[in-house]
XYZ file of C-alpha atoms in Angstrom:
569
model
C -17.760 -117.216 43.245
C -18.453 -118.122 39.802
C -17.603 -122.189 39.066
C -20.265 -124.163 38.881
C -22.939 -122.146 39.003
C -24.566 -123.520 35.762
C -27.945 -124.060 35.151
C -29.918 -127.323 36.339
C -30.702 -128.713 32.694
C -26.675 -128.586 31.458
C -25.461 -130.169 35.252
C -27.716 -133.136 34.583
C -26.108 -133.998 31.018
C -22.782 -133.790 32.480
C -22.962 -136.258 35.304
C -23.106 -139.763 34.809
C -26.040 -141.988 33.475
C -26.333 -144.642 36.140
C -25.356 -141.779 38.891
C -27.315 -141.215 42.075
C -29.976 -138.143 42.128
C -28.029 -134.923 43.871
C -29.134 -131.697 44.814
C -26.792 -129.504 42.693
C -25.637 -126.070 43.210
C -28.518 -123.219 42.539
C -28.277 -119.410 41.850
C -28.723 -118.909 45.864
C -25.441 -117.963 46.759
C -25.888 -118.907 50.561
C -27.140 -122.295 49.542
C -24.272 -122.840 47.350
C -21.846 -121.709 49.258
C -23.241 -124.307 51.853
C -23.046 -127.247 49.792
C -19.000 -125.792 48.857
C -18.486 -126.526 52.449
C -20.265 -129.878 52.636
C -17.587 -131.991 50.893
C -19.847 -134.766 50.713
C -22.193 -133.264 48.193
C -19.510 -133.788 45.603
C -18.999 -137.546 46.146
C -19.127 -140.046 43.262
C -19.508 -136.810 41.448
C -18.112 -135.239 37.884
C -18.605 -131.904 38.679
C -15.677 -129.689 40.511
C -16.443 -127.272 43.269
C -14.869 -124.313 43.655
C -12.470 -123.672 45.754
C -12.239 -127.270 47.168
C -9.962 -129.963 46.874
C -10.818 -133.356 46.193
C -9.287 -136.743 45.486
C -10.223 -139.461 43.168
C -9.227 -142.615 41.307
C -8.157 -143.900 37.961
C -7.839 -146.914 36.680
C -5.239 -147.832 34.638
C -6.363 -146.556 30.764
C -9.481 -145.812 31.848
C -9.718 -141.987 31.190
C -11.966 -140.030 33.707
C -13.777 -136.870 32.757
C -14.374 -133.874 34.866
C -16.378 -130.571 34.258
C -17.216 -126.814 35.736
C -18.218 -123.784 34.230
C -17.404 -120.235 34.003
C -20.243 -118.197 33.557
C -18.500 -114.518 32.714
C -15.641 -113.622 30.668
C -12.049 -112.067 31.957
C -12.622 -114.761 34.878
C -9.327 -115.740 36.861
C -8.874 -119.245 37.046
C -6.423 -121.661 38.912
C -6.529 -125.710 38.547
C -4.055 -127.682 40.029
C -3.476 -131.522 39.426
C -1.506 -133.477 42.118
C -0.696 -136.929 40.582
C 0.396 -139.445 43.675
C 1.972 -142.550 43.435
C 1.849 -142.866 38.941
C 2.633 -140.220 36.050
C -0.709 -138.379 34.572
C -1.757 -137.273 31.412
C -4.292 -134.537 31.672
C -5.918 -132.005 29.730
C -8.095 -128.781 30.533
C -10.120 -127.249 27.381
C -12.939 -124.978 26.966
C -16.161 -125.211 24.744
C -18.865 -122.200 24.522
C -22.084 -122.971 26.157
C -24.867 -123.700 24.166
C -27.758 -121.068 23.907
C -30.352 -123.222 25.244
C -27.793 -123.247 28.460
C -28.130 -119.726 29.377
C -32.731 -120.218 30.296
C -33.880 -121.954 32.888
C -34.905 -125.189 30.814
C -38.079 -125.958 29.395
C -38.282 -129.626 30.651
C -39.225 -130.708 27.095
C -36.607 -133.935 26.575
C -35.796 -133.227 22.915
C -34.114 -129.581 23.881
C -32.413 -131.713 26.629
C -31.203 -134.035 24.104
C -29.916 -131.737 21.435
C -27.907 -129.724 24.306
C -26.318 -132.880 25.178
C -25.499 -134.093 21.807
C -23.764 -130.741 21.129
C -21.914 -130.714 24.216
C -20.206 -134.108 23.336
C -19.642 -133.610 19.972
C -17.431 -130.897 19.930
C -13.670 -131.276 22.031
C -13.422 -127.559 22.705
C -10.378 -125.446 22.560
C -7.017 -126.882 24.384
C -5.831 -124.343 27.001
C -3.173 -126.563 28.660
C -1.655 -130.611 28.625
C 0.872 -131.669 30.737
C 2.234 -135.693 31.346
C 4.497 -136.628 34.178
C 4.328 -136.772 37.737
C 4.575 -133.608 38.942
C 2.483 -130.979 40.177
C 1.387 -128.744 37.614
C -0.720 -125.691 37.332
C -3.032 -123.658 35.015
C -3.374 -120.087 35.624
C -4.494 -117.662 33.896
C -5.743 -113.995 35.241
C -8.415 -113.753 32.094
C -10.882 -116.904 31.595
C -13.287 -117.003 28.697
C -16.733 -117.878 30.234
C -17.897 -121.541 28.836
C -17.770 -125.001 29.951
C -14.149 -126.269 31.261
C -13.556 -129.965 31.212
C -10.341 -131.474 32.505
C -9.352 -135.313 30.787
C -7.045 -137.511 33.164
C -5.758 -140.961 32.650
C -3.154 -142.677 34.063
C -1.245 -145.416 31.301
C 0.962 -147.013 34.116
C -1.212 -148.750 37.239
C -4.486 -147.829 39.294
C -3.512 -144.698 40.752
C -5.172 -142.106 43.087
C -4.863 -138.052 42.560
C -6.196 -134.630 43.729
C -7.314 -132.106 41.898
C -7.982 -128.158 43.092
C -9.754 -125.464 41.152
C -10.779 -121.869 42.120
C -12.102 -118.703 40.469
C -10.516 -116.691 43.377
C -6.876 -117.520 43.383
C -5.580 -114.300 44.487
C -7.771 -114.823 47.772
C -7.802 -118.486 48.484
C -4.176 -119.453 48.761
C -4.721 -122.781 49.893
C -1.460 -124.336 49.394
C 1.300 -123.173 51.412
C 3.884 -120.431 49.480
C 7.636 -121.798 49.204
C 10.244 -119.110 50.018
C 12.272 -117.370 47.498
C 14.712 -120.566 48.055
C 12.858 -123.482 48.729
C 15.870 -126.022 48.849
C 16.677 -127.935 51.749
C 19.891 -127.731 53.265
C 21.978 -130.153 55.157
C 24.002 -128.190 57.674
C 25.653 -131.445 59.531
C 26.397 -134.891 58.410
C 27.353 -138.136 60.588
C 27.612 -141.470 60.674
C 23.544 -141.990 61.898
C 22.980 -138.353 61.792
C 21.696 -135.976 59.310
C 20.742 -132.383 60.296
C 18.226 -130.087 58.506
C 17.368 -127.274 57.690
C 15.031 -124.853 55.535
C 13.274 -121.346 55.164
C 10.421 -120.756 56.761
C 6.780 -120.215 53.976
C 5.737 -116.798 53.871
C 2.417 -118.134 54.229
C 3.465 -118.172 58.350
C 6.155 -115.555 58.113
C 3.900 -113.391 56.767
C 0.443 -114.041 56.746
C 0.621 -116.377 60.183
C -1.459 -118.955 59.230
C -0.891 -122.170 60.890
C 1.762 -123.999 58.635
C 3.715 -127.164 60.155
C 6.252 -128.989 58.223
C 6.695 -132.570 57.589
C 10.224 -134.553 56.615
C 10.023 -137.685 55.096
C 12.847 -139.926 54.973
C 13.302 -142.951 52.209
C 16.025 -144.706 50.791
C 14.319 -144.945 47.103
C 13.752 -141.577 46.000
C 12.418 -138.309 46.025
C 8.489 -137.736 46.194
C 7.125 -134.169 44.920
C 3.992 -134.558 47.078
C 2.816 -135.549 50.534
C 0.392 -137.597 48.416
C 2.628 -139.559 47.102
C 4.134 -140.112 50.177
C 1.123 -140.976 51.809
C 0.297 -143.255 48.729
C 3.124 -145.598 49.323
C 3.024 -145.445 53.077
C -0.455 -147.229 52.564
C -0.374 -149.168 49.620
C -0.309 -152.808 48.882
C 0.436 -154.524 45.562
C -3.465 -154.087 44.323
C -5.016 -151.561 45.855
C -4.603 -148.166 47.949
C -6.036 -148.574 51.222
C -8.677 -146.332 52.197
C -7.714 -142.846 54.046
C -9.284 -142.591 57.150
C -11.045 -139.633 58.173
C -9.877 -136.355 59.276
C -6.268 -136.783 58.430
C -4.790 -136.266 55.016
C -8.529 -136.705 53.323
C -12.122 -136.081 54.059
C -14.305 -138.371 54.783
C -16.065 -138.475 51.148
C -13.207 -139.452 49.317
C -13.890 -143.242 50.452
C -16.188 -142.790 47.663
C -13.334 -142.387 44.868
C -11.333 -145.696 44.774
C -13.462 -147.303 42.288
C -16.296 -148.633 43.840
C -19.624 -147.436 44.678
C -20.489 -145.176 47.722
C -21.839 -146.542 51.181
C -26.296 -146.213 50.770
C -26.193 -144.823 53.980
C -23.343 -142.394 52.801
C -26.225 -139.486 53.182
C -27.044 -140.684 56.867
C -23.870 -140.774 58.152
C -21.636 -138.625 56.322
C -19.153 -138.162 59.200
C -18.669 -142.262 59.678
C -17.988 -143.146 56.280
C -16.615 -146.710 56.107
C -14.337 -147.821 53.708
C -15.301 -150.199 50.941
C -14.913 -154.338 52.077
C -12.679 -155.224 48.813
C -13.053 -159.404 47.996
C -9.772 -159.828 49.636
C -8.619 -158.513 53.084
C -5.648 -157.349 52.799
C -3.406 -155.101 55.692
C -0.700 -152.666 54.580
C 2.613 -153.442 54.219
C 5.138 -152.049 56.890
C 7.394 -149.732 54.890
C 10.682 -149.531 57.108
C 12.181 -147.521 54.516
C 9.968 -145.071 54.673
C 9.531 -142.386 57.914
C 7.434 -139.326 58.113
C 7.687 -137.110 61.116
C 5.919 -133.903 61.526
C 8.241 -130.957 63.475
C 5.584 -128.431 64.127
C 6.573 -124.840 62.906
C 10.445 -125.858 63.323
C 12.902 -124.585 60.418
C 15.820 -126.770 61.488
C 15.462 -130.865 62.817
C 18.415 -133.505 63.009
C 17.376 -136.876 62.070
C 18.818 -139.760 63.973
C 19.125 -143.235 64.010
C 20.414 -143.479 60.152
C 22.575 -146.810 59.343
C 26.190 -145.419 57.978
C 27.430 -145.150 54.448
C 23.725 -145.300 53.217
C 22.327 -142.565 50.840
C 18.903 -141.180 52.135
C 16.598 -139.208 50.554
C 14.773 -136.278 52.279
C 12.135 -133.843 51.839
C 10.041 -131.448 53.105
C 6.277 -130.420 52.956
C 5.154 -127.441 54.252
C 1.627 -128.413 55.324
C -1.721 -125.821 56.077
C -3.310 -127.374 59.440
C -6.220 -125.121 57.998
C -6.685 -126.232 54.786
C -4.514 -129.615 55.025
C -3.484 -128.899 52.095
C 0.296 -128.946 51.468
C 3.277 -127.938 49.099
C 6.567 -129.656 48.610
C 9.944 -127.928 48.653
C 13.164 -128.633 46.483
C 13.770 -132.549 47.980
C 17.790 -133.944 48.865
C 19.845 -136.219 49.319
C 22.602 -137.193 51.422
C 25.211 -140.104 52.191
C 26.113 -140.796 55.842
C 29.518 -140.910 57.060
C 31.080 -144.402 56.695
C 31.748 -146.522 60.511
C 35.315 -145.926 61.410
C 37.450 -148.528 60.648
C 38.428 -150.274 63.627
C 41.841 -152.327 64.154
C 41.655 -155.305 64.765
C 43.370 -156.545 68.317
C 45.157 -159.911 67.631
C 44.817 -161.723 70.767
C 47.777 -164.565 72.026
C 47.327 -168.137 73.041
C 46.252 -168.312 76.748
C 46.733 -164.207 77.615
C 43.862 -161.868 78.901
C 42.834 -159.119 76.726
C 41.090 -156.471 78.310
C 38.489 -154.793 75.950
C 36.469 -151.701 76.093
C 33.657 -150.444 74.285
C 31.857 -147.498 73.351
C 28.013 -147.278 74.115
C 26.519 -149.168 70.687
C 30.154 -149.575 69.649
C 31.620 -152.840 68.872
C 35.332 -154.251 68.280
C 37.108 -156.802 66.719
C 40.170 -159.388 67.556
C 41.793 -161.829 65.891
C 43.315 -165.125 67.142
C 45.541 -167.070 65.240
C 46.748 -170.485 66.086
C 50.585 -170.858 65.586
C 50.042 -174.835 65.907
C 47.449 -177.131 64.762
C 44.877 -177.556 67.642
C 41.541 -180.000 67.561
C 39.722 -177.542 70.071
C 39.926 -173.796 70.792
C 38.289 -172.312 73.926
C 37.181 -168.441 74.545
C 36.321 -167.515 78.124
C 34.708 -163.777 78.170
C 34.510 -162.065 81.290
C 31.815 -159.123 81.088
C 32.370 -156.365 83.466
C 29.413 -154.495 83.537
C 26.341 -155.256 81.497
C 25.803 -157.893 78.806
C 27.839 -157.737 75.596
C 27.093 -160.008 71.976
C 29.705 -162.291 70.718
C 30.327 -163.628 67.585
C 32.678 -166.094 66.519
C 33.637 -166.461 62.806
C 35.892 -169.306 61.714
C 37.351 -168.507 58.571
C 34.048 -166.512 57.301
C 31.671 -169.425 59.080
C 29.814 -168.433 61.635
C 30.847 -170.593 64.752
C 29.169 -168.800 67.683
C 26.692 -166.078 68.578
C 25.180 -165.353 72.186
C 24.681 -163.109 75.276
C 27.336 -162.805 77.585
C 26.700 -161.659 81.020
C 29.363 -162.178 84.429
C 31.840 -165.077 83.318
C 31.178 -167.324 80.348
C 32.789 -170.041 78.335
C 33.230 -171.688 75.060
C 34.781 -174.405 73.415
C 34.504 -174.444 69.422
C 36.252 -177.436 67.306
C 39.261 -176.600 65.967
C 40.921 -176.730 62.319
C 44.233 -176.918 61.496
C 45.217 -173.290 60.189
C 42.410 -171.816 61.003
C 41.840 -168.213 62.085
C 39.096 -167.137 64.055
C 37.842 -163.601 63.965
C 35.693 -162.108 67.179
C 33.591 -159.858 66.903
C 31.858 -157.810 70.504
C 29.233 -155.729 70.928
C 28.266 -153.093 73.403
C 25.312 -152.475 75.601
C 22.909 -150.156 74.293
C 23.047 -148.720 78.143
C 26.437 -147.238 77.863
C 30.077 -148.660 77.728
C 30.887 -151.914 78.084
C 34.325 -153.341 79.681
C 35.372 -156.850 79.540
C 38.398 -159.251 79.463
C 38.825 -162.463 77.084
C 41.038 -165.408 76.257
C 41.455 -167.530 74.157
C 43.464 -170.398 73.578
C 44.358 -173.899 72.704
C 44.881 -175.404 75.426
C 41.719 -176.542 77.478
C 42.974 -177.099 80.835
C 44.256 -172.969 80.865
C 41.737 -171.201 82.385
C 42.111 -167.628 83.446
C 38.863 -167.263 85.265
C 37.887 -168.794 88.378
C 34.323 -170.937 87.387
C 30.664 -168.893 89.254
C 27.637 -170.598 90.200
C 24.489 -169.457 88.390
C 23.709 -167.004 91.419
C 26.232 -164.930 92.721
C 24.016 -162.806 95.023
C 25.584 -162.488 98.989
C 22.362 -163.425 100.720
C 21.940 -161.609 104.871
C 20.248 -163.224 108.027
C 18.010 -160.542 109.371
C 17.747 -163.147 112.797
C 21.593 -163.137 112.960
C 22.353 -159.378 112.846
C 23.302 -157.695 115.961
C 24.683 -153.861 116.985
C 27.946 -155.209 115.648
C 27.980 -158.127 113.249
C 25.972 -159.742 110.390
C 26.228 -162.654 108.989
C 26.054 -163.739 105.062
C 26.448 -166.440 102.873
C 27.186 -166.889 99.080
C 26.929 -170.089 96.474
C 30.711 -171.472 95.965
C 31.584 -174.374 93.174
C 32.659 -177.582 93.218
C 36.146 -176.253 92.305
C 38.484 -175.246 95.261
C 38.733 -171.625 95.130
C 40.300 -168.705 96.810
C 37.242 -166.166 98.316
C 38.196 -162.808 100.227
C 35.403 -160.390 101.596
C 35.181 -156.732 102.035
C 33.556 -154.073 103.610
C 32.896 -150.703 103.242
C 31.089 -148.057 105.642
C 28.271 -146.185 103.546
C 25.704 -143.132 103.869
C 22.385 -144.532 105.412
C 21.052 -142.811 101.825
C 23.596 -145.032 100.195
C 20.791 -146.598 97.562
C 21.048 -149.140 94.609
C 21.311 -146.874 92.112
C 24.496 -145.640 93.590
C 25.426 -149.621 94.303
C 24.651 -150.566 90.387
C 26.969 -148.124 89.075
C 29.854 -149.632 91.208
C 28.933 -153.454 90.280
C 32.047 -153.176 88.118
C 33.076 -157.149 88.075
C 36.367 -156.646 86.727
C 37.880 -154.752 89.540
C 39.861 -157.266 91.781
C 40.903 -156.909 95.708
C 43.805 -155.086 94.342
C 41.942 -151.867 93.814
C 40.306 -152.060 97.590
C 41.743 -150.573 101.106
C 43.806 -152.896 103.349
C 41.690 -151.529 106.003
C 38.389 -152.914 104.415
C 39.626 -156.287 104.059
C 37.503 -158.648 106.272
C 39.209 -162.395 105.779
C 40.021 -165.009 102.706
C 39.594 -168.652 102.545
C 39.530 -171.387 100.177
C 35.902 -172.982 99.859
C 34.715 -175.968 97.553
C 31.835 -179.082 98.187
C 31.886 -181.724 95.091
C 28.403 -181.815 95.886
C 27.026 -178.816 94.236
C 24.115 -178.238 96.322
C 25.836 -178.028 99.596
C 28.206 -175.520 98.185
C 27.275 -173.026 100.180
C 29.264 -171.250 103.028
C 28.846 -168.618 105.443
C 30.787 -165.807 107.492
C 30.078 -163.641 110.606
C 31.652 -160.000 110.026
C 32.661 -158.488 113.226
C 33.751 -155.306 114.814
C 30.915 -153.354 113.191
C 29.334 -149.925 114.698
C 25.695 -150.104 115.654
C 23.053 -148.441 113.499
C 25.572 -148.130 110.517
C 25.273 -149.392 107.007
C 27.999 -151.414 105.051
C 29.061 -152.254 101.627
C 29.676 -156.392 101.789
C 31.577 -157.835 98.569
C 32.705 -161.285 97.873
C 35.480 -161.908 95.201
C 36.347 -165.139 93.930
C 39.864 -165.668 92.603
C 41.050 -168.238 89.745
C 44.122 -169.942 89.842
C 45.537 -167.621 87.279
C 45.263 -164.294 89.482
C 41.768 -163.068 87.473
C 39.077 -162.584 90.172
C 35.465 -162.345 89.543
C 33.124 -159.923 92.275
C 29.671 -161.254 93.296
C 26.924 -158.941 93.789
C 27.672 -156.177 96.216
C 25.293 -156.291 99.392
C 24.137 -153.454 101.379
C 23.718 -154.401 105.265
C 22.965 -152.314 108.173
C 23.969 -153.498 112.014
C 20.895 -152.942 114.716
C 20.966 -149.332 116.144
C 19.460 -150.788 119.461
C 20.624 -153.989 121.057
């Protein structure tokens, strides 16, 4: 391990004037390669250990200044800059150390001086420059020994940045290694699906070391680093929010957003808090922007996409060792567009029925042939609750939840045309009729009172009867019961899949018909009626259903009941 160790006189020149007293690196090797592994050493710090990663902050043309040595010749050297969420411009050069370097330091403050004034003076030789954004390297297999400073600065905003630098690259190998092609291919495309998939890194083909790979999803762009990523996952409009510990950053990199260091940042190195900033501000939520981790996976299919919209993917290969990561070739794909749908045209005063895929949704048309001052849709849902939406000529008219029987009456407009628009439960299809027309005494649908449960007297049941009761309206209507002999482990999950409302007497046995009669009360809260259902077999359970039928034929089912007659008597 050769960066950094330089002796105690030349560290002190290089690190800031107002900075804190540190214990620096020494000639001990143990020592030093103690303080390597305590991160926190380095905080606030111009120096660069070796070997280590660490993260800092620029201001916006405010150039920052960072230094290590090499103390042999024919050294191998590695620095890598990661910019994050701005372009760079950074430079590495090289200067020869100054005699007085190479002792141990008299002490005497005008030696001190004239090293420092000779340091500053001269730029060095260039080795490498780069400006952009992405990550760049400098290798080389044959370092001169001398002093190594790297210049950043950042022209654009504030931005944050990491920077890596080893004298052991052939043995470190931090960062995982792409395969021979690191692209990412897109084996399946749908209209909310996108499927995945990439190579695995030799770094766990080959050398199994714990590698996991991340996909991040935006609509925006391409990022060439998981700091970027994490850069605009947690950024506001004037400052990056502070990482928190043990994740993407350690915990001394609080230090390196511009502002100075917790005191008690030697105390309690492992609790670091993050700088109080004048203004409290929270992160943004970034719904465009989704990071998912998928373990040591080389193939994922991500879901829930809106159709005909471009995303943007890519993938990091990430080192749970190191945390350290490395980004493959990012893409881009454009879901498949929603199918266009026809649109049903639906007739003055005739029941459509309508069905409708799980998340699916359709669309009718109704089109006045005469001028009409009011226009009235009754929707009868089947199963679970569908969304409606009404458009009259492009203006939204109507939007709601429909659930059992519903109605509404819009105002009218001579020529209009009205354009419906349903929507499906996210539970799974969705069946329903509707009507529309002009003419508001036609209605198809028998009116339901707000409950429609079939209520049972425990008291009144005997080996072979029960007796029930159900809400009526103050409308006279037709009402015919049924019953059907179940399994005693006949439960309600096998009841709620049968609650199909739509499905009149027609569809039942002759056999399981009980009685019908016509029931209505003007005054609604004595609209109530009751009926004893005979000829039952003790002990046994039954399926009870009520239907209610309109003057136009339609029938609506109440809730279906589950009884069971007394075994004993």
């Amino acid at each position: 391990m050769l960066l950094l160790r330089c002796p105690l006189p030349l560290l002190l020149l290089l690190l800031p004037l107002d900075s804190r007293p540190q214990k620096l690196p020494t000639r001990d090797e143990e020592l030093f390669q103690m303080q390597i592994r305590d991160k926190a050493f380095f905080h606030d710090s111009s120096v660069i250990p070796d070997g280590a990663e660490i993260s800092s902050y620029l201001f916006r043309d405010t150039p920052k200044r960072y230094f290590f040595v090499v103390e042999e010749d024919n050294t191998p050297l590695a620095v890598t800059v990661t910019p994050c969420d701005a372009p760079l411009e950074w430079k590495l050069s090289v200067q020869e150390l100054p005699e007085e370097a190479s002792g141990e330091g008299s002490g005497d403050p005008e030696p001190l001086e004239q090293q420092k004034q000779q340091i500053t003076s001269e730029e060095g030789t260039e080795l490498f420059s780069y400006k952009g954004n992405d990550v760049e390297y400098f290798v080389s297999s044959s370092s001169p020994s001398g002093l190594y400073q790297l210049d950043l600065l950042s022209t654009e905003k504030d931005t944050h940045f990491k920077v890596y630098a080893t004298t052991t690259p052939e043995s470190d190998q931090p960062y995982p290694e792409l395969p021979y092609d690191p692209r990412i291919d897109v084996t399946s495309l749908g209209r909310t699906t996108v499927t995945l998939a990439w190579k695995p890194s030799p770094t766990a083909s080959l050398l199994r070391q714990p590698i996991q790979y991340c996909i991040v999803i935006n609509k925006e762009h391409n990022f060439k680093s998981l700091c970027a990523v994490e850069a605009k996952l947690s950024s506001d409009d004037a400052f990056m929010m502070a990482p928190k510990p043990g994740l993407d950053f350690s915990p001394f990199d609080f230090a390196h957003f511009g502002f100075p260091a917790d005191n008690n940042s030697g105390k309690e190195r492992g609790f670091l808090k993050s700088p109080k900033f004048g203004r409290q501000t929270s992160p943004k939520p970034r719904v465009d922007l989704h990071r998912v981790c998928v373990g040591n996976k080389n193939i994922f299919t991500v879901s829930d996409l809106k159709p005909d919209t471009q995303y943007y993917f890519d993938m990091f290969a990430v080192n749970t060792n190191t945390n350290m990561s490395t980004a493959y070739v990012g893409t881009f794909a454009r879901t498949k567009e929603e199918a266009k749908q026809k649109t049903v045209e639906l007739k003055d005063g005739k029941v459509t029925d309508v069905f409708i895929k799980r998340k699916g949704a359709k669309f009718l048309r109704f089109a006045p042939v005469s001028s009409h001052q009011k226009v009235t849709f009754s929707v009868h849902s089947c199963l679970d609750a569908v969304q409606i939406q009404v458009r009259r000529d492009g203006k939204l008219l109507l939007s709601q939840s429909v659930e059992g029987v519903r109605q509404f009456q819009l105002r009218g407009k001579a020529k209009a045309k009205y354009l419906v628009r349903l929507k499906g439960s996210k539970k799974g299809a969705s069946m329903l009729k509707i009507l529309a027309t002009t003419r508001p005494n036609k209605q198809s649908f028998p009116p339901l009172p707000e409950d429609t449960r079939i209520k049972a007297f425990d008291k009144l049941r005997t080996c072979s009867s029960v007796t029930v009761a159900w809400l009526g309206t103050q409308e006279r209507n037709k009402f015919c019961i049924y019953k059907r002999e179940v399994d005693d482990n006949y439960n309600e999950e096998q009841k709620k899949r049968e609650q199909n409302q739509c499905l009149g007497p027609d569809t039942r046995k002759k056999s399981e018909k009980v009685l019908c009669k016509y029931f209505h009360s003007q005054n609604i809260q004595k609209a109530v009626t009751t009926e004893t259902i005979r000829g039952l077999q003790p002990g046994k359970s039954y399926l009870l259903d009520v239907y209610v039928i309109g003057h136009g034929g339609h029938s609506v089912k109440y809730q279906s009941k589950l009884v069971k007659t007394r075994k004993f008597c």
